[in-house]
Amino acid sequence: MKSDKIDLDCWNSWTEKSSDEKFDRIGQGIGKGEYKLGAEFDVEPEGQNSSTHDLYVMNEKWEIKKLDDNDNSFRLGVKISASYLNIKIKVLNCFNALSKIQDQLVSGIIKEKINKIINSANSKHGRSEKSIIDGLYTNEVSGSNFDKLDELIEELKEITHNIEKEITFRNIQEIELYSSYDGKKIIYSTIDAFRKINLEKISKEKKINLFGDSEFFNKIYIYSELFEDLKLFKDTTFKKKLNKITRDVFNDVRLILVDKQKGFWPVSNIENIYCYRITHGGPRVRVKNL
DNA sequence: CTGTTACTACGGCAGATGAG
DNA sequence: CTCATCTGCCGTAGTAACAG
């Protein structure tokens, strides 16, 4: 193979050109395979001189990743931590909020659904040795917990979506109540009206009656706790969101996988990489069709 | 100065379980 | 049984920053 020609989405073998470079040679901010790959293309690894890429080859910025010999995965740098933390916080907010109001919900179908979801989040799935919630707090979400969490988020989205439809159907997007400030009548959103009434020192029965029935009381309660945080997953999913922040790392940078024996694998379509679990505080990534 | 700790790059691997 | 996968938990090198 000539070093000025590379094949995408397959292993390009190491050639004579890099035979003098050891794959395992590392340096400051320079990972395995970078010197060897650099030798193939007569370039030096950027290392500390560049925070955006490892090699500059054929007018492209290259980001080099060595796959884990164990399971063909790789991890990302700390740059992605902020993006992941934002997602994690929203997810934890949802479950914390549900746990807090759990006891205040009135028995019924919707409460049972929420109970199941909370229990599932506090359970281990697949081969996991810790629950989803524990995993989120310890920054270690296993593959099966990761899959299950995605399902749970979708269930919560479905629930809040149906509540939204019901609010619209009942035509109570706005409710008129007396102001706590000056006693005058003011129009409040459903959520604000609920929160206002829920603070009143009146019996639960009276509160429920104001919203029609206990099931609808539950629904608005749940909705008021979740809708803000679930906005992050509007028109997307937990997994898709993780995939997006993972792929965004490679905007304007070509991902090149390296392997001691097999050579190097340039990834043509970044959609071929996906996040499948969280380790050490960030996404762990795999490549399709490897 | 020197010695030490902190920080930021970079992945690694042991043990258990499940598939065949 | 053997082998691959899954899960959880860490490690190392090089340099900068700081204490004395």
Short mmCIF file of C-alpha atoms (C1' of nucleotides) in Angstrom, two decimals:
data_model
loop_
_atom_site.label_atom_id
_atom_site.label_comp_id
_atom_site.label_asym_id
_atom_site.label_seq_id
_atom_site.Cartn_x
_atom_site.Cartn_y
_atom_site.Cartn_z
CA MET A 1 0.00 0.00 0.00
CA LYS A 2 1.24 3.46 -0.81
CA SER A 3 1.05 5.89 2.06
CA ASP A 4 -0.64 8.53 -0.07
CA LYS A 5 -3.66 6.33 -0.56
CA ILE A 6 -5.86 5.10 2.23
CA ASP A 7 -8.92 2.92 2.29
CA LEU A 8 -11.83 4.00 4.47
CA ASP A 9 -13.74 1.77 6.85
CA CYS A 10 -11.25 -1.08 6.78
CA TRP A 11 -7.86 -1.95 8.19
CA ASN A 12 -4.95 -0.48 6.29
CA SER A 13 -1.90 -2.58 7.10
CA TRP A 14 1.27 -1.03 8.44
CA THR A 15 3.83 -0.68 5.67
CA GLU A 16 7.61 -0.70 5.44
CA LYS A 17 7.47 3.03 5.83
CA SER A 18 6.69 2.82 9.52
CA SER A 19 8.69 -0.31 10.27
CA ASP A 20 11.19 1.65 12.35
CA GLU A 21 8.51 3.06 14.63
CA LYS A 22 7.20 1.04 17.53
CA PHE A 23 3.43 0.99 17.93
CA ASP A 24 3.72 1.28 21.68
CA ARG A 25 5.85 4.40 21.63
CA ILE A 26 4.11 7.20 23.48
CA GLY A 27 4.97 10.76 24.42
CA GLN A 28 3.50 13.82 26.01
CA GLY A 29 -0.13 13.76 25.02
CA ILE A 30 0.75 11.28 22.31
CA GLY A 31 -0.96 7.92 22.46
CA LYS A 32 -0.10 4.53 21.11
CA GLY A 33 0.14 4.21 17.34
CA GLU A 34 0.47 7.94 16.75
CA TYR A 35 4.21 7.94 16.00
CA LYS A 36 3.82 4.87 13.83
CA LEU A 37 0.90 6.31 11.91
CA GLY A 38 2.77 9.59 11.59
CA ALA A 39 5.69 7.72 10.04
CA GLU A 40 3.39 6.32 7.38
CA PHE A 41 2.56 9.84 6.26
CA ASP A 42 5.79 11.66 7.10
CA VAL A 43 4.22 13.80 9.79
CA GLU A 44 4.95 14.31 13.46
CA PRO A 45 2.18 13.87 16.04
CA GLU A 46 0.89 17.24 17.17
CA GLY A 47 0.77 16.25 20.81
CA GLN A 48 0.65 19.21 23.13
CA ASN A 49 0.77 21.65 20.23
CA SER A 50 -2.81 20.93 19.30
CA SER A 51 -5.85 20.49 21.44
CA THR A 52 -8.03 19.62 18.47
CA HIS A 53 -6.27 16.74 16.74
CA ASP A 54 -3.37 14.31 16.87
CA LEU A 55 -2.06 14.27 13.31
CA TYR A 56 -2.44 16.51 10.31
CA VAL A 57 -2.50 14.35 7.20
CA MET A 58 -3.57 15.17 3.65
CA ASN A 59 -5.25 18.39 4.73
CA GLU A 60 -7.23 16.55 7.38
CA LYS A 61 -7.16 16.69 11.13
CA TRP A 62 -6.86 13.18 12.47
CA GLU A 63 -7.85 12.00 15.93
CA ILE A 64 -6.19 8.71 16.78
CA LYS A 65 -7.80 6.16 19.05
CA LYS A 66 -6.39 2.85 20.09
CA LEU A 67 -9.07 0.25 20.64
CA ASP A 68 -9.21 -1.65 23.89
CA ASP A 69 -7.79 -5.12 23.14
CA ASN A 70 -10.43 -6.50 25.45
CA ASP A 71 -13.62 -5.32 23.79
CA ASN A 72 -12.81 -3.05 20.86
CA SER A 73 -14.00 0.07 22.60
CA PHE A 74 -12.40 3.42 23.28
CA ARG A 75 -12.98 6.31 25.61
CA LEU A 76 -13.08 10.00 24.93
CA GLY A 77 -11.07 12.78 26.49
CA VAL A 78 -12.31 15.07 29.22
CA LYS A 79 -13.63 17.55 26.66
CA ILE A 80 -16.90 15.67 26.53
CA SER A 81 -17.40 15.68 30.30
CA ALA A 82 -19.39 18.90 30.40
CA SER A 83 -21.83 17.67 27.76
CA TYR A 84 -22.32 14.38 29.52
CA LEU A 85 -22.74 16.01 32.91
CA ASN A 86 -25.58 18.12 31.54
CA ILE A 87 -27.44 15.02 30.39
CA LYS A 88 -26.72 13.17 33.60
CA ILE A 89 -28.07 15.99 35.73
CA LYS A 90 -31.35 16.14 33.82
CA VAL A 91 -31.82 12.40 34.16
CA LEU A 92 -31.07 12.40 37.86
CA ASN A 93 -33.36 15.39 38.34
CA CYS A 94 -36.23 13.40 36.86
CA PHE A 95 -35.76 10.41 39.12
CA ASN A 96 -35.09 12.50 42.20
CA ALA A 97 -38.24 14.49 41.57
CA LEU A 98 -40.33 11.36 41.12
CA SER A 99 -38.94 9.79 44.27
CA LYS A 100 -39.78 12.92 46.20
CA ILE A 101 -43.43 13.07 45.15
CA GLN A 102 -43.96 9.31 45.11
CA ASP A 103 -45.62 9.25 48.52
CA GLN A 104 -47.84 12.19 47.75
CA LEU A 105 -49.42 10.63 44.69
CA VAL A 106 -52.85 9.11 45.11
CA SER A 107 -53.21 5.39 44.44
CA GLY A 108 -54.11 4.65 40.87
CA ILE A 109 -52.89 3.47 37.49
CA ILE A 110 -50.51 6.33 36.86
CA LYS A 111 -48.97 6.01 40.30
CA GLU A 112 -48.32 2.33 39.67
CA LYS A 113 -46.60 3.18 36.40
CA ILE A 114 -44.37 5.70 38.12
CA ASN A 115 -43.59 3.27 40.93
CA LYS A 116 -42.49 0.68 38.41
CA ILE A 117 -40.24 3.15 36.66
CA ILE A 118 -38.65 4.30 39.91
CA ASN A 119 -38.10 0.70 40.98
CA SER A 120 -36.54 -0.13 37.66
CA ALA A 121 -34.16 2.81 37.93
CA ASN A 122 -33.15 1.57 41.36
CA SER A 123 -32.57 -1.96 40.10
CA LYS A 124 -29.72 -3.78 38.40
CA HIS A 125 -30.25 -4.95 34.85
CA GLY A 126 -28.47 -7.57 32.82
CA ARG A 127 -25.20 -8.44 34.46
CA SER A 128 -24.88 -5.17 36.31
CA GLU A 129 -23.76 -5.22 39.90
CA LYS A 130 -25.23 -1.84 40.71
CA SER A 131 -28.47 -0.05 39.95
CA ILE A 132 -28.94 2.52 37.21
CA ILE A 133 -29.14 5.34 39.75
CA ASP A 134 -26.04 4.16 41.63
CA GLY A 135 -24.28 3.91 38.29
CA LEU A 136 -25.17 7.46 37.40
CA TYR A 137 -23.79 8.69 40.71
CA THR A 138 -20.61 6.65 40.44
CA ASN A 139 -20.13 7.43 36.77
CA GLU A 140 -20.28 3.79 35.73
CA VAL A 141 -23.38 2.89 33.75
CA SER A 142 -23.11 -0.61 32.33
CA GLY A 143 -24.34 -1.52 28.87
CA SER A 144 -27.56 -3.17 29.99
CA ASN A 145 -28.30 -0.43 32.50
CA PHE A 146 -27.65 2.07 29.74
CA ASP A 147 -30.19 0.36 27.46
CA LYS A 148 -32.74 0.15 30.24
CA LEU A 149 -32.31 3.79 31.18
CA ASP A 150 -33.06 4.74 27.60
CA GLU A 151 -36.33 2.77 27.81
CA LEU A 152 -37.28 4.40 31.10
CA ILE A 153 -36.72 7.89 29.72
CA GLU A 154 -38.92 6.99 26.77
CA GLU A 155 -41.64 5.79 29.12
CA LEU A 156 -41.51 9.05 31.04
CA LYS A 157 -41.70 11.00 27.79
CA GLU A 158 -44.72 8.99 26.73
CA ILE A 159 -46.43 9.67 30.06
CA THR A 160 -45.80 13.41 30.00
CA HIS A 161 -46.80 13.59 26.36
CA ASN A 162 -50.15 11.99 27.12
CA ILE A 163 -50.68 14.33 30.06
CA GLU A 164 -49.99 17.27 27.77
CA LYS A 165 -52.62 16.02 25.38
CA GLU A 166 -55.11 15.60 28.20
CA ILE A 167 -54.51 19.13 29.45
CA THR A 168 -55.19 20.39 25.95
CA PHE A 169 -58.24 18.19 25.58
CA ARG A 170 -59.68 19.46 28.85
CA ASN A 171 -58.94 22.95 27.65
CA ILE A 172 -57.24 24.04 30.88
CA GLN A 173 -53.94 25.34 29.59
CA GLU A 174 -54.77 28.38 31.65
CA ILE A 175 -56.56 28.64 34.96
CA GLU A 176 -57.85 31.74 36.74
CA LEU A 177 -56.99 31.99 40.43
CA TYR A 178 -56.87 34.66 43.08
CA SER A 179 -53.44 36.19 43.52
CA SER A 180 -51.69 35.61 46.84
CA TYR A 181 -50.35 39.12 46.53
CA ASP A 182 -53.40 41.32 46.14
CA GLY A 183 -56.32 38.94 45.94
CA LYS A 184 -57.11 39.87 42.37
CA LYS A 185 -57.96 37.25 39.79
CA ILE A 186 -55.04 36.33 37.58
CA ILE A 187 -54.62 33.76 34.82
CA TYR A 188 -52.02 31.08 35.57
CA SER A 189 -50.61 28.26 33.50
CA THR A 190 -51.79 24.78 34.48
CA ILE A 191 -48.47 24.04 36.14
CA ASP A 192 -48.37 27.26 38.11
CA ALA A 193 -52.00 26.84 39.13
CA PHE A 194 -51.29 23.33 40.32
CA ARG A 195 -48.26 24.38 42.33
CA LYS A 196 -50.20 27.27 43.84
CA ILE A 197 -53.13 25.11 44.87
CA ASN A 198 -50.86 22.35 46.11
CA LEU A 199 -49.31 24.80 48.58
CA GLU A 200 -52.65 25.70 50.11
CA LYS A 201 -53.41 24.42 53.59
CA ILE A 202 -56.46 22.50 52.50
CA SER A 203 -57.24 18.82 52.43
CA LYS A 204 -55.99 16.65 49.62
CA GLU A 205 -59.60 15.86 48.73
CA LYS A 206 -60.29 19.51 48.08
CA LYS A 207 -57.17 19.81 45.94
CA ILE A 208 -58.15 16.74 43.98
CA ASN A 209 -61.67 18.06 43.48
CA LEU A 210 -60.28 21.27 42.03
CA PHE A 211 -58.63 19.19 39.30
CA GLY A 212 -61.55 16.86 38.78
CA ASP A 213 -60.26 13.51 39.97
CA SER A 214 -57.32 11.90 41.71
CA GLU A 215 -55.84 10.44 38.54
CA PHE A 216 -55.69 13.84 36.89
CA PHE A 217 -54.27 15.34 40.08
CA ASN A 218 -51.48 12.76 39.89
CA LYS A 219 -50.87 13.48 36.26
CA ILE A 220 -50.47 17.19 36.67
CA TYR A 221 -48.26 16.62 39.67
CA ILE A 222 -46.01 14.32 37.70
CA TYR A 223 -46.01 16.60 34.70
CA SER A 224 -45.08 19.64 36.78
CA GLU A 225 -42.03 17.79 38.08
CA LEU A 226 -40.78 16.34 34.82
CA PHE A 227 -41.54 18.58 31.88
CA GLU A 228 -38.61 20.94 32.37
CA ASP A 229 -35.90 18.28 32.49
CA LEU A 230 -37.43 16.10 29.80
CA LYS A 231 -37.24 18.98 27.33
CA LEU A 232 -33.66 17.91 26.71
CA PHE A 233 -34.97 14.72 25.09
CA LYS A 234 -37.60 16.33 22.94
CA ASP A 235 -37.44 14.91 19.41
CA THR A 236 -34.58 12.66 20.49
CA THR A 237 -33.73 9.96 23.02
CA PHE A 238 -31.21 9.44 25.78
CA LYS A 239 -29.12 7.20 23.55
CA LYS A 240 -29.34 9.51 20.57
CA LYS A 241 -28.32 12.39 22.77
CA LEU A 242 -25.28 10.47 23.97
CA ASN A 243 -24.42 9.52 20.41
CA LYS A 244 -24.66 13.13 19.34
CA ILE A 245 -22.25 14.50 21.92
CA THR A 246 -19.94 11.57 21.18
CA ARG A 247 -19.95 12.25 17.45
CA ASP A 248 -19.65 15.98 17.94
CA VAL A 249 -16.16 15.37 19.27
CA PHE A 250 -15.21 14.43 15.73
CA ASN A 251 -16.72 17.37 13.96
CA ASP A 252 -14.07 18.56 11.53
CA VAL A 253 -11.77 15.76 12.68
CA ARG A 254 -11.35 12.35 11.15
CA LEU A 255 -11.38 9.44 13.54
CA ILE A 256 -8.61 6.91 12.92
CA LEU A 257 -8.56 3.69 14.89
CA VAL A 258 -5.22 2.02 15.36
CA ASP A 259 -4.25 -1.54 16.17
CA LYS A 260 -0.82 -2.96 16.76
CA GLN A 261 -1.28 -5.86 14.35
CA LYS A 262 -4.07 -4.84 12.01
CA GLY A 263 -2.93 -1.34 11.16
CA PHE A 264 -5.19 1.70 11.04
CA TRP A 265 -8.89 2.13 10.26
CA PRO A 266 -10.11 5.53 9.05
CA VAL A 267 -13.76 6.06 9.85
CA SER A 268 -15.64 7.62 6.93
CA ASN A 269 -19.03 8.07 8.51
CA ILE A 270 -19.12 9.22 12.10
CA GLU A 271 -22.61 7.72 12.40
CA ASN A 272 -20.79 4.41 12.62
CA ILE A 273 -19.64 5.15 16.14
CA TYR A 274 -21.96 4.98 19.10
CA CYS A 275 -21.90 5.30 22.85
CA TYR A 276 -22.86 2.09 24.61
CA ARG A 277 -21.99 2.71 28.24
CA ILE A 278 -20.49 5.18 30.67
CA THR A 279 -17.15 4.56 32.32
CA HIS A 280 -14.86 6.75 34.32
CA GLY A 281 -17.27 9.65 34.01
CA GLY A 282 -17.82 9.65 30.29
CA PRO A 283 -19.06 7.80 27.24
CA ARG A 284 -17.37 4.66 26.08
CA VAL A 285 -17.58 4.17 22.36
CA ARG A 286 -17.77 1.37 19.82
CA VAL A 287 -17.60 1.19 16.07
CA LYS A 288 -20.14 -0.59 13.87
CA ASN A 289 -19.02 -3.14 11.27
CA LEU A 290 -15.56 -3.40 12.72
"C1'" DC B 1 17.46 25.92 42.94
"C1'" DT B 2 15.24 20.90 44.62
"C1'" DG B 3 11.75 17.84 45.92
"C1'" DT B 4 6.93 16.94 45.66
"C1'" DT B 5 2.37 17.10 44.32
"C1'" DA B 6 -1.09 18.22 40.76
"C1'" DC B 7 -2.77 18.07 36.36
"C1'" DT B 8 -3.64 16.42 31.77
"C1'" DA B 9 -2.75 13.60 28.26
"C1'" DC B 10 -3.34 8.65 27.08
"C1'" DG B 11 -6.30 3.25 27.93
"C1'" DG B 12 -6.03 -1.16 30.50
"C1'" DC B 13 -7.40 -5.30 32.57
"C1'" DA B 14 -9.18 -8.91 36.13
"C1'" DG B 15 -12.99 -11.66 37.31
"C1'" DA B 16 -17.63 -13.33 36.45
"C1'" DT B 17 -21.00 -14.84 33.38
"C1'" DG B 18 -23.05 -16.67 29.29
"C1'" DA B 19 -22.88 -18.68 24.58
"C1'" DG B 20 -21.67 -22.63 21.92
"C1'" DC C 1 -15.37 -27.66 28.75
"C1'" DT C 2 -13.50 -23.07 25.96
"C1'" DC C 3 -13.96 -18.63 24.43
"C1'" DA C 4 -15.95 -14.13 24.05
"C1'" DT C 5 -18.33 -10.56 26.36
"C1'" DC C 6 -19.64 -7.66 30.15
"C1'" DT C 7 -18.75 -4.95 34.18
"C1'" DG C 8 -16.37 -2.28 37.42
"C1'" DC C 9 -12.39 -0.01 38.83
"C1'" DC C 10 -7.81 1.85 37.82
"C1'" DG C 11 -2.95 3.03 35.88
"C1'" DT C 12 1.08 5.54 33.66
"C1'" DA C 13 4.00 9.15 31.54
"C1'" DG C 14 5.35 13.74 31.07
"C1'" DT C 15 5.20 18.38 32.57
"C1'" DA C 16 3.60 22.27 35.24
"C1'" DA C 17 2.96 24.32 39.57
"C1'" DC C 18 4.06 24.86 44.18
"C1'" DA C 19 6.51 24.58 48.70
"C1'" DG C 20 10.75 25.11 50.98
#
